[in-house]
Amino acid sequence: MKYLDQFDEIDHRILRALQRDASLSHAALAEEVGASPASCWRRIKALEGAGVLGPAVRLVNAAKVGRGVSVMCQLRMKTHATKDRQEFEAFIQTRGEIMDCHSMSGEWDYLLRVVVADVASYERFLMRELLAHPAVAAAASHFALSQVKYTTALPI
Amino acid sequence: MKYLDQFDEIDHRILRALQRDASLSHAALAEEVGASPASCWRRIKALEGAGVLGPAVRLVNAAKVGRGVSVMCQLRMKTHATKDRQEFEAFIQTRGEIMDCHSMSGEWDYLLRVVVADVASYERFLMRELLAHPAVAAAASHFALSQVKYTTALPI
DNA sequence: CAAAAAATGAAATACCTTGATCAGTTCGAT
DNA sequence: ATCGAACTGATCAAGGTATTTCATTTTTTG
């Protein structure tokens, strides 16, 4: 099997197409990218094997399931000890309302995107979960007024 | 057809399962959520029709396609005129490296998540695209050191 | 330039999936 | 308690799909 150290134009088209619509059949995909279904199948397998192509997921409308409010929350930690960091990052994984968490450069240690039903829910989450966590020193919350863009498709 | 003003436990399980794995067949899904394939199919159609269940997309490993660096960029606008805002938000849609954009409360107008290959690429993007835009007054960039969590699955 | 390796397209098959039908059942309203 | 609407599970036909094989073409390597 070829070693995927770089992608050709067909690979790029496959990645673009599947990022947009994971439900495309190999036949439909083949027509779109200009290759045969068999070739597409082999390329997809190679891309999956190389860890480039990840899982297929279904997107859900946040507002319609009562998660219409996004809050960006910056956190500063009390300590930067490895053990505390690991414990905190493990805690992050367990909280479903935390969609993303990045470790940041600058004066704040982490930036979280939290989805909640309303402001009251966020207040509760902030007070009881985040600020109550022993490793957290301070938090600054910024509410999203609207979502101008949201995509999972990387530019390829 | 039933009016989806609320979901029962089976709907919740379906949404959770499809958020995790969009490639599940109706048969596999049925077994997982404890219903018949036919019932799953009808519920999925209803959820799609109600706009709850969105598209199936394939996730791609950002680092492996040369987009391993995420930067959070806060922007302040020169003006808040409707026309300028609309024009800027349309511009946002055209730039593939901008994954998310939220209109924010607080002292910054927008928060963007930008994915680039490296710091040099970001510098170029910031200078030539964002700061060069006529509606943008100022920007503050924060680099993500690592991605602690990233999910598309809302808590349901 | 020649040989080897790798990728390609076409074809074929067995499987699986979707989506519809129908009789029975649950649930809510009166 | 009774009626009716809505939902359910089982079944099934038609169609499409994934995956393999093989001969051919393209690319790489020596």
XYZ file of N, CA, C and O (backbone and C1' of nucleotides) in Angstrom, chain B residues 1-2 36 38-39 42-43, chain D residues 6-12:
77
model
N -48.336 12.531 11.393
C -47.022 12.383 12.055
C -46.996 13.160 13.357
O -47.561 14.225 13.495
N -46.290 12.637 14.288
C -46.238 13.301 15.591
C -45.472 14.620 15.498
O -44.560 14.778 14.694
N -37.292 -1.064 17.121
C -37.198 -1.794 15.863
C -36.572 -0.896 14.809
O -36.651 0.327 14.898
N -37.625 -0.268 11.880
C -38.659 0.555 11.254
C -38.966 1.789 12.096
O -39.094 2.898 11.574
N -39.068 1.579 13.378
C -39.355 2.703 14.262
C -38.207 3.702 14.252
O -38.416 4.923 14.215
N -38.455 5.813 11.125
C -39.481 6.855 11.204
C -39.052 7.995 12.117
O -39.263 9.173 11.815
N -38.428 7.671 13.217
C -37.989 8.715 14.135
C -36.901 9.579 13.514
O -36.887 10.806 13.667
P -53.315 11.501 14.517
O -52.102 10.771 15.231
C -51.970 10.861 16.651
C -50.975 9.828 17.132
C -49.764 9.651 16.202
O -48.582 9.702 16.974
C -50.746 7.554 16.682
P -47.194 9.693 16.258
O -46.563 8.315 16.773
C -46.724 7.975 18.148
C -46.494 6.492 18.319
C -45.222 5.972 17.648
O -44.363 5.418 18.629
C -47.080 4.543 17.228
P -42.969 4.836 18.212
O -43.197 3.273 18.134
C -43.809 2.588 19.235
C -44.047 1.146 18.850
C -42.866 0.500 18.141
O -42.257 -0.445 18.998
C -44.948 0.013 17.033
P -40.852 -1.021 18.657
O -41.194 -2.395 17.951
C -42.043 -3.321 18.607
C -42.403 -4.454 17.679
C -41.219 -5.115 16.983
O -41.381 -6.529 17.056
C -42.779 -4.350 15.352
P -40.274 -7.496 16.549
O -40.923 -8.133 15.241
C -42.288 -8.565 15.270
C -42.733 -8.963 13.881
C -41.660 -9.673 13.045
O -42.226 -10.832 12.444
C -42.505 -7.788 11.863
P -41.335 -11.810 11.603
O -41.668 -11.376 10.095
C -43.016 -11.039 9.739
C -43.038 -10.481 8.327
C -42.000 -11.104 7.378
O -42.676 -11.578 6.226
C -41.966 -8.747 7.236
P -41.951 -12.498 5.142
O -41.797 -11.490 3.912
C -42.803 -10.498 3.686
C -42.342 -9.565 2.570
C -41.250 -10.154 1.671
O -41.525 -9.838 0.324
C -40.530 -8.104 2.568
